[in-house]
PDB file of C-alpha atoms in Angstrom:
ATOM      1  CA  ILE A   1       0.000   0.000   0.000  1.00 98.00           C
ATOM      2  CA  GLY A   2       2.874   2.342   0.845  1.00 98.00           C
ATOM      3  CA  SER A   3       4.518   1.555  -2.502  1.00 97.00           C
ATOM      4  CA  VAL A   4       1.303   2.359  -4.410  1.00 97.00           C
ATOM      5  CA  MET A   5       1.135   5.654  -2.519  1.00 98.00           C
ATOM      6  CA  ARG A   6       4.747   6.424  -3.397  1.00 97.00           C
ATOM      7  CA  ASP A   7       4.001   5.827  -7.102  1.00 96.00           C
ATOM      8  CA  GLU A   8       1.187   8.369  -6.825  1.00 97.00           C
ATOM      9  CA  ASP A   9       3.340  10.801  -4.787  1.00 97.00           C
ATOM     10  CA  LEU A  10       1.076  10.580  -1.713  1.00 98.00           C
ATOM     11  CA  ALA A  11       2.628  11.027   1.720  1.00 98.00           C
ATOM     12  CA  ASP A  12      -0.071  10.738   4.406  1.00 98.00           C
ATOM     13  CA  ILE A  13      -2.476   7.952   5.345  1.00 98.00           C
ATOM     14  CA  VAL A  14      -5.057   7.429   8.099  1.00 98.00           C
ATOM     15  CA  VAL A  15      -5.364   4.022   9.819  1.00 98.00           C
ATOM     16  CA  GLY A  16      -8.408   3.005  11.890  1.00 98.00           C
ATOM     17  CA  ARG A  17      -9.663  -0.364  13.122  1.00 98.00           C
ATOM     18  CA  ASP A  18     -12.776  -2.095  14.371  1.00 97.00           C
ATOM     19  CA  GLY A  19     -13.074  -3.946  17.669  1.00 97.00           C
ATOM     20  CA  ARG A  20     -11.884  -7.397  16.575  1.00 97.00           C
ATOM     21  CA  LEU A  21      -9.340  -9.106  18.787  1.00 97.00           C
ATOM     22  CA  SER A  22      -6.858  -9.381  15.889  1.00 98.00           C
ATOM     23  CA  GLY A  23      -7.170  -5.643  15.129  1.00 98.00           C
ATOM     24  CA  PRO A  24      -4.302  -4.244  17.223  1.00 98.00           C
ATOM     25  CA  ASP A  25      -1.727  -6.712  15.817  1.00 98.00           C
ATOM     26  CA  LEU A  26      -2.824  -6.236  12.206  1.00 98.00           C
ATOM     27  CA  ALA A  27      -3.015  -2.440  12.517  1.00 98.00           C
ATOM     28  CA  GLY A  28       0.426  -2.446  14.175  1.00 98.00           C
ATOM     29  CA  GLY A  29       1.953  -4.454  11.325  1.00 98.00           C
ATOM     30  CA  LEU A  30       0.232  -2.267   8.743  1.00 98.00           C
ATOM     31  CA  ILE A  31       1.527   0.946  10.349  1.00 98.00           C
ATOM     32  CA  GLU A  32       5.040  -0.502  10.550  1.00 98.00           C
ATOM     33  CA  GLY A  33       4.936  -1.392   6.840  1.00 98.00           C
ATOM     34  CA  LEU A  34       3.540   1.981   5.769  1.00 98.00           C
ATOM     35  CA  ARG A  35       6.261   3.790   7.715  1.00 98.00           C
ATOM     36  CA  LYS A  36       8.908   1.497   6.212  1.00 98.00           C
ATOM     37  CA  ALA A  37       7.717   2.684   2.784  1.00 98.00           C
ATOM     38  CA  GLY A  38       8.309   6.265   3.948  1.00 98.00           C
ATOM     39  CA  ARG A  39       4.627   7.134   4.437  1.00 98.00           C
ATOM     40  CA  ASN A  40       3.365   9.255   7.325  1.00 98.00           C
ATOM     41  CA  VAL A  41       0.662   7.510   9.346  1.00 98.00           C
ATOM     42  CA  ILE A  42      -2.156   9.122  11.331  1.00 98.00           C
ATOM     43  CA  ASP A  43      -3.478   6.438  13.677  1.00 98.00           C
ATOM     44  CA  ILE A  44      -7.079   7.160  14.713  1.00 98.00           C
ATOM     45  CA  GLY A  45      -7.398   3.938  16.740  1.00 98.00           C
ATOM     46  CA  LEU A  46     -10.841   2.362  17.220  1.00 98.00           C
ATOM     47  CA  ALA A  47     -13.145   3.861  14.589  1.00 98.00           C
ATOM     48  CA  PRO A  48     -16.052   2.780  12.379  1.00 98.00           C
ATOM     49  CA  THR A  49     -15.109   2.493   8.697  1.00 97.00           C
ATOM     50  CA  PRO A  50     -17.055   5.662   7.729  1.00 97.00           C
ATOM     51  CA  VAL A  51     -15.128   7.589  10.405  1.00 98.00           C
ATOM     52  CA  ALA A  52     -11.841   6.358   8.879  1.00 98.00           C
ATOM     53  CA  TYR A  53     -13.043   7.662   5.491  1.00 97.00           C
ATOM     54  CA  PHE A  54     -14.005  10.962   7.153  1.00 98.00           C
ATOM     55  CA  GLY A  55     -10.561  11.086   8.793  1.00 98.00           C
ATOM     56  CA  ALA A  56      -8.836  10.798   5.412  1.00 98.00           C
ATOM     57  CA  TYR A  57     -10.868  13.782   4.208  1.00 97.00           C
ATOM     58  CA  HIS A  58     -10.826  15.871   7.391  1.00 97.00           C
ATOM     59  CA  LEU A  59      -7.079  15.448   8.013  1.00 98.00           C
ATOM     60  CA  ARG A  60      -6.360  16.115   4.310  1.00 97.00           C
ATOM     61  CA  ALA A  61      -4.592  12.771   3.884  1.00 98.00           C
ATOM     62  CA  GLY A  62      -6.767  11.480   1.028  1.00 97.00           C
ATOM     63  CA  SER A  63      -5.769   7.879   1.847  1.00 98.00           C
ATOM     64  CA  CYS A  64      -6.827   5.487   4.597  1.00 98.00           C
ATOM     65  CA  VAL A  65      -7.042   1.852   5.634  1.00 98.00           C
ATOM     66  CA  ALA A  66      -9.827   0.545   7.856  1.00 98.00           C
ATOM     67  CA  VAL A  67      -8.657  -2.687   9.491  1.00 98.00           C
ATOM     68  CA  THR A  68     -11.937  -4.586   9.672  1.00 97.00           C
ATOM     69  CA  GLY A  69     -13.691  -7.860   9.001  1.00 95.00           C
ATOM     70  CA  SER A  70     -16.913  -5.863   8.461  1.00 92.00           C
ATOM     71  CA  HIS A  71     -19.990  -8.085   9.030  1.00 87.00           C
ATOM     72  CA  ASN A  72     -18.011 -11.362   8.851  1.00 90.00           C
ATOM     73  CA  PRO A  73     -17.454 -13.767  11.794  1.00 91.00           C
ATOM     74  CA  PRO A  74     -15.147 -12.593  14.632  1.00 94.00           C
ATOM     75  CA  ASP A  75     -12.141 -14.652  13.477  1.00 94.00           C
ATOM     76  CA  TYR A  76     -12.116 -12.873  10.077  1.00 96.00           C
ATOM     77  CA  ASN A  77     -10.270  -9.635   9.457  1.00 97.00           C
ATOM     78  CA  GLY A  78      -9.183  -7.565   6.490  1.00 97.00           C
ATOM     79  CA  PHE A  79      -8.424  -4.131   5.050  1.00 97.00           C
ATOM     80  CA  LYS A  80     -10.682  -1.589   3.354  1.00 97.00           C
ATOM     81  CA  ILE A  81      -8.236   0.575   1.402  1.00 98.00           C
ATOM     82  CA  VAL A  82      -8.506   4.082  -0.072  1.00 98.00           C
ATOM     83  CA  VAL A  83      -5.514   5.595  -1.888  1.00 98.00           C
ATOM     84  CA  GLY A  84      -5.734   9.173  -3.149  1.00 97.00           C
ATOM     85  CA  GLY A  85      -9.516   9.198  -2.831  1.00 96.00           C
ATOM     86  CA  GLU A  86      -9.956   5.941  -4.800  1.00 95.00           C
ATOM     87  CA  THR A  87     -11.179   2.713  -3.188  1.00 95.00           C
ATOM     88  CA  LEU A  88      -8.906  -0.188  -4.113  1.00 95.00           C
ATOM     89  CA  SER A  89     -10.827  -3.149  -5.543  1.00 94.00           C
ATOM     90  CA  GLY A  90     -10.568  -5.793  -8.261  1.00 95.00           C
ATOM     91  CA  ASP A  91      -7.382  -5.397 -10.302  1.00 96.00           C
ATOM     92  CA  ALA A  92      -5.883  -2.955  -7.782  1.00 95.00           C
ATOM     93  CA  ILE A  93      -6.073  -5.672  -5.086  1.00 95.00           C
ATOM     94  CA  THR A  94      -4.498  -8.209  -7.458  1.00 96.00           C
ATOM     95  CA  ASP A  95      -1.740  -5.667  -8.117  1.00 96.00           C
ATOM     96  CA  LEU A  96      -0.989  -5.506  -4.373  1.00 96.00           C
ATOM     97  CA  TYR A  97      -0.591  -9.290  -4.342  1.00 96.00           C
ATOM     98  CA  GLU A  98       1.700  -9.178  -7.395  1.00 97.00           C
ATOM     99  CA  ARG A  99       3.850  -6.444  -5.816  1.00 96.00           C
ATOM    100  CA  ILE A 100       4.363  -8.645  -2.760  1.00 96.00           C
ATOM    101  CA  ARG A 101       5.038 -11.729  -4.885  1.00 97.00           C
ATOM    102  CA  ASP A 102       7.561  -9.900  -7.102  1.00 97.00           C
ATOM    103  CA  ALA A 103       9.088  -7.906  -4.188  1.00 95.00           C
ATOM    104  CA  ARG A 104       8.302  -4.608  -5.974  1.00 94.00           C
ATOM    105  CA  LEU A 105       8.231  -2.820  -2.639  1.00 96.00           C
ATOM    106  CA  HIS A 106       9.555   0.677  -2.045  1.00 96.00           C
ATOM    107  CA  GLU A 107      11.610   1.208   1.102  1.00 97.00           C
ATOM    108  CA  GLY A 108      11.977   4.822   2.258  1.00 96.00           C
ATOM    109  CA  VAL A 109      15.385   6.289   3.046  1.00 96.00           C
ATOM    110  CA  VAL A 110      13.988   7.260   6.426  1.00 97.00           C
ATOM    111  CA  PRO A 111      10.857   5.793   8.038  1.00 97.00           C
ATOM    112  CA  GLY A 112       7.664   7.804   7.887  1.00 98.00           C
ATOM    113  CA  SER A 113       6.211   9.406  10.998  1.00 98.00           C
ATOM    114  CA  VAL A 114       3.300   8.168  13.112  1.00 98.00           C
ATOM    115  CA  ALA A 115       0.874  10.323  15.097  1.00 98.00           C
ATOM    116  CA  GLN A 116      -2.221   9.475  17.136  1.00 98.00           C
ATOM    117  CA  ARG A 117      -5.408  11.469  16.516  1.00 97.00           C
ATOM    118  CA  ASP A 118      -9.010  11.110  17.677  1.00 97.00           C
ATOM    119  CA  VAL A 119     -11.409  12.410  15.030  1.00 98.00           C
ATOM    120  CA  ALA A 120     -14.663  11.265  16.695  1.00 97.00           C
ATOM    121  CA  ALA A 121     -15.524  14.716  18.090  1.00 97.00           C
ATOM    122  CA  ASP A 122     -14.836  16.358  14.710  1.00 98.00           C
ATOM    123  CA  TYR A 123     -17.019  13.760  12.973  1.00 98.00           C
ATOM    124  CA  ILE A 124     -19.903  14.312  15.399  1.00 98.00           C
ATOM    125  CA  GLN A 125     -19.543  18.108  15.135  1.00 98.00           C
ATOM    126  CA  ARG A 126     -19.575  17.990  11.331  1.00 97.00           C
ATOM    127  CA  ILE A 127     -22.886  16.093  11.303  1.00 97.00           C
ATOM    128  CA  ALA A 128     -24.546  17.913  14.222  1.00 98.00           C
ATOM    129  CA  ASP A 129     -23.817  21.272  12.554  1.00 98.00           C
ATOM    130  CA  ASP A 130     -25.698  20.036   9.481  1.00 97.00           C
ATOM    131  CA  VAL A 131     -28.497  17.807  10.865  1.00 97.00           C
ATOM    132  CA  GLN A 132     -30.792  18.292  13.877  1.00 98.00           C
ATOM    133  CA  LEU A 133     -34.000  16.430  14.686  1.00 98.00           C
ATOM    134  CA  ASP A 134     -37.199  18.418  14.167  1.00 97.00           C
ATOM    135  CA  ARG A 135     -38.795  16.764  17.212  1.00 96.00           C
ATOM    136  CA  PRO A 136     -37.489  14.592  20.059  1.00 94.00           C
ATOM    137  CA  LEU A 137     -37.070  10.908  19.190  1.00 97.00           C
ATOM    138  CA  LYS A 138     -36.391   7.955  21.457  1.00 98.00           C
ATOM    139  CA  VAL A 139     -33.966   5.645  19.630  1.00 98.00           C
ATOM    140  CA  VAL A 140     -32.632   2.235  20.639  1.00 98.00           C
ATOM    141  CA  VAL A 141     -29.125   1.650  19.269  1.00 98.00           C
ATOM    142  CA  ASP A 142     -27.887  -1.958  18.989  1.00 98.00           C
ATOM    143  CA  ALA A 143     -24.207  -1.938  18.042  1.00 98.00           C
ATOM    144  CA  GLY A 144     -23.881  -5.723  18.473  1.00 97.00           C
ATOM    145  CA  ASN A 145     -20.690  -5.013  20.477  1.00 97.00           C
ATOM    146  CA  GLY A 146     -19.152  -3.619  17.281  1.00 97.00           C
ATOM    147  CA  VAL A 147     -17.035  -0.483  16.993  1.00 97.00           C
ATOM    148  CA  ALA A 148     -20.043   1.832  16.425  1.00 98.00           C
ATOM    149  CA  GLY A 149     -21.064   1.260  20.072  1.00 98.00           C
ATOM    150  CA  ASP A 150     -19.148   4.290  21.335  1.00 96.00           C
ATOM    151  CA  ILE A 151     -19.678   6.920  18.646  1.00 98.00           C
ATOM    152  CA  GLY A 152     -23.192   5.876  17.479  1.00 98.00           C
ATOM    153  CA  PRO A 153     -25.080   6.880  20.640  1.00 98.00           C
ATOM    154  CA  ARG A 154     -22.970  10.051  21.060  1.00 98.00           C
ATOM    155  CA  LEU A 155     -23.750  11.117  17.498  1.00 98.00           C
ATOM    156  CA  LEU A 156     -27.496  10.539  17.842  1.00 98.00           C
ATOM    157  CA  GLU A 157     -27.601  12.437  21.147  1.00 98.00           C
ATOM    158  CA  SER A 158     -25.776  15.339  19.492  1.00 98.00           C
ATOM    159  CA  ILE A 159     -28.568  15.682  16.896  1.00 98.00           C
ATOM    160  CA  GLY A 160     -31.274  15.659  19.570  1.00 98.00           C
ATOM    161  CA  ALA A 161     -32.241  12.005  20.127  1.00 98.00           C
ATOM    162  CA  GLU A 162     -32.795  10.251  23.435  1.00 98.00           C
ATOM    163  CA  VAL A 163     -30.693   7.083  23.104  1.00 98.00           C
ATOM    164  CA  ILE A 164     -31.189   3.711  24.753  1.00 98.00           C
ATOM    165  CA  PRO A 165     -27.946   1.759  24.160  1.00 98.00           C
ATOM    166  CA  LEU A 166     -28.042  -2.009  23.588  1.00 98.00           C
ATOM    167  CA  TYR A 167     -24.800  -4.043  23.354  1.00 98.00           C
ATOM    168  CA  CYS A 168     -22.790  -0.833  22.871  1.00 98.00           C
ATOM    169  CA  ASP A 169     -19.645  -1.908  24.743  1.00 98.00           C
ATOM    170  CA  VAL A 170     -17.017  -2.811  22.135  1.00 97.00           C
ATOM    171  CA  ASP A 171     -16.174  -6.523  22.428  1.00 97.00           C
ATOM    172  CA  GLY A 172     -14.501  -8.367  19.549  1.00 96.00           C
ATOM    173  CA  THR A 173     -15.944 -11.720  20.666  1.00 95.00           C
ATOM    174  CA  TYR A 174     -19.470 -10.418  19.887  1.00 96.00           C
ATOM    175  CA  PRO A 175     -20.984 -12.194  22.904  1.00 97.00           C
ATOM    176  CA  ASN A 176     -24.658 -11.261  22.393  1.00 97.00           C
ATOM    177  CA  HIS A 177     -25.319 -11.747  18.692  1.00 96.00           C
ATOM    178  CA  HIS A 178     -23.370 -11.420  15.469  1.00 94.00           C
ATOM    179  CA  PRO A 179     -23.241  -7.781  14.297  1.00 95.00           C
ATOM    180  CA  ASP A 180     -24.843  -8.227  10.875  1.00 95.00           C
ATOM    181  CA  PRO A 181     -28.155  -6.309  10.722  1.00 96.00           C
ATOM    182  CA  SER A 182     -29.042  -7.776   7.315  1.00 94.00           C
ATOM    183  CA  GLU A 183     -29.967 -11.038   9.122  1.00 95.00           C
ATOM    184  CA  PRO A 184     -33.403 -10.678  10.804  1.00 97.00           C
ATOM    185  CA  HIS A 185     -32.529 -13.018  13.711  1.00 97.00           C
ATOM    186  CA  ASN A 186     -29.807 -10.551  14.760  1.00 97.00           C
ATOM    187  CA  LEU A 187     -32.508  -7.877  15.223  1.00 98.00           C
ATOM    188  CA  GLU A 188     -34.719  -9.823  17.664  1.00 98.00           C
ATOM    189  CA  ASP A 189     -33.292  -8.200  20.824  1.00 98.00           C
ATOM    190  CA  LEU A 190     -33.556  -4.756  19.209  1.00 98.00           C
ATOM    191  CA  ILE A 191     -37.234  -5.305  18.333  1.00 98.00           C
ATOM    192  CA  GLN A 192     -38.020  -6.393  21.908  1.00 98.00           C
ATOM    193  CA  THR A 193     -36.169  -3.409  23.391  1.00 98.00           C
ATOM    194  CA  VAL A 194     -37.902  -0.912  21.086  1.00 98.00           C
ATOM    195  CA  LYS A 195     -41.276  -2.275  22.226  1.00 98.00           C
ATOM    196  CA  ARG A 196     -40.294  -2.421  25.893  1.00 98.00           C
ATOM    197  CA  PHE A 197     -39.184   1.220  26.008  1.00 98.00           C
ATOM    198  CA  ASP A 198     -41.927   2.432  23.643  1.00 98.00           C
ATOM    199  CA  ALA A 199     -39.191   3.872  21.405  1.00 98.00           C
ATOM    200  CA  ASP A 200     -39.766   5.632  18.078  1.00 98.00           C
ATOM    201  CA  LEU A 201     -37.057   3.750  16.223  1.00 98.00           C
ATOM    202  CA  GLY A 202     -34.446   1.030  16.504  1.00 98.00           C
ATOM    203  CA  LEU A 203     -31.069   1.184  14.746  1.00 98.00           C
ATOM    204  CA  ALA A 204     -28.600  -1.705  14.469  1.00 98.00           C
ATOM    205  CA  PHE A 205     -25.030  -1.399  13.180  1.00 97.00           C
ATOM    206  CA  ASP A 206     -22.704  -4.041  11.768  1.00 96.00           C
ATOM    207  CA  GLY A 207     -19.217  -4.722  13.136  1.00 96.00           C
ATOM    208  CA  ASP A 208     -17.538  -1.725  11.497  1.00 96.00           C
ATOM    209  CA  GLY A 209     -20.518   0.613  11.458  1.00 96.00           C
ATOM    210  CA  ASP A 210     -21.183   0.949   7.724  1.00 94.00           C
ATOM    211  CA  ARG A 211     -24.352  -1.163   7.529  1.00 95.00           C
ATOM    212  CA  LEU A 212     -27.606  -0.228   9.173  1.00 96.00           C
ATOM    213  CA  GLY A 213     -30.648  -2.183  10.288  1.00 97.00           C
ATOM    214  CA  VAL A 214     -33.813  -0.176  10.951  1.00 98.00           C
ATOM    215  CA  VAL A 215     -36.775  -1.232  13.086  1.00 98.00           C
ATOM    216  CA  THR A 216     -40.045   0.735  13.437  1.00 98.00           C
ATOM    217  CA  ALA A 217     -41.856   1.489  16.706  1.00 98.00           C
ATOM    218  CA  GLN A 218     -44.147  -1.454  15.871  1.00 97.00           C
ATOM    219  CA  GLY A 219     -41.141  -3.776  15.558  1.00 96.00           C
ATOM    220  CA  GLU A 220     -41.213  -4.067  11.760  1.00 98.00           C
ATOM    221  CA  ILE A 221     -37.865  -4.371   9.956  1.00 98.00           C
ATOM    222  CA  ILE A 222     -37.306  -1.814   7.183  1.00 96.00           C
ATOM    223  CA  PHE A 223     -34.960  -3.377   4.639  1.00 88.00           C
TER     224      PHE A 223
END
């Protein structure tokens, strides 16, 4: 990834990760490799994938990697990669493999820098300045112990919602249910909680916070 950035004359990259147990090791290795290629890393730590994308924009890096297994089982992990504003997919991923295979890897004369930044407050501010609820809403948020559990409720409160958190402590073992809101059985606890608290809405996030499940006050799933 650092070598691709060097070819495109890009210096800075944001790295964030979800709450999986393998995240710290993989993010650490990634940061080490990026610095070895002479790239400057901004480590935003635990962050939903959309917040990593926001970080790349907000910190004027233009590139980022979210270390995440998304909605897959807890023992999976991977990278979502943006270089110079372009998401790497298809042939670009194959090219990464071929670079590794052929040892076409750039090594910087001096290692790149690394800095820690928390962009959560900036992300929340950016949205709250733009969006506010017209009337009070009571919202149940089920993060499925994924990485959206911290920022999701804070964001909704900042736009005027009353939030009832459900499984919002980040735990990479996903002890309560798998964080994939596209599967109706993962929304059963959310539906019950919405009804119990007479809430207006239920929201469920996947493991890295870029998929949303929506449940009405009556407990119906909106796909």
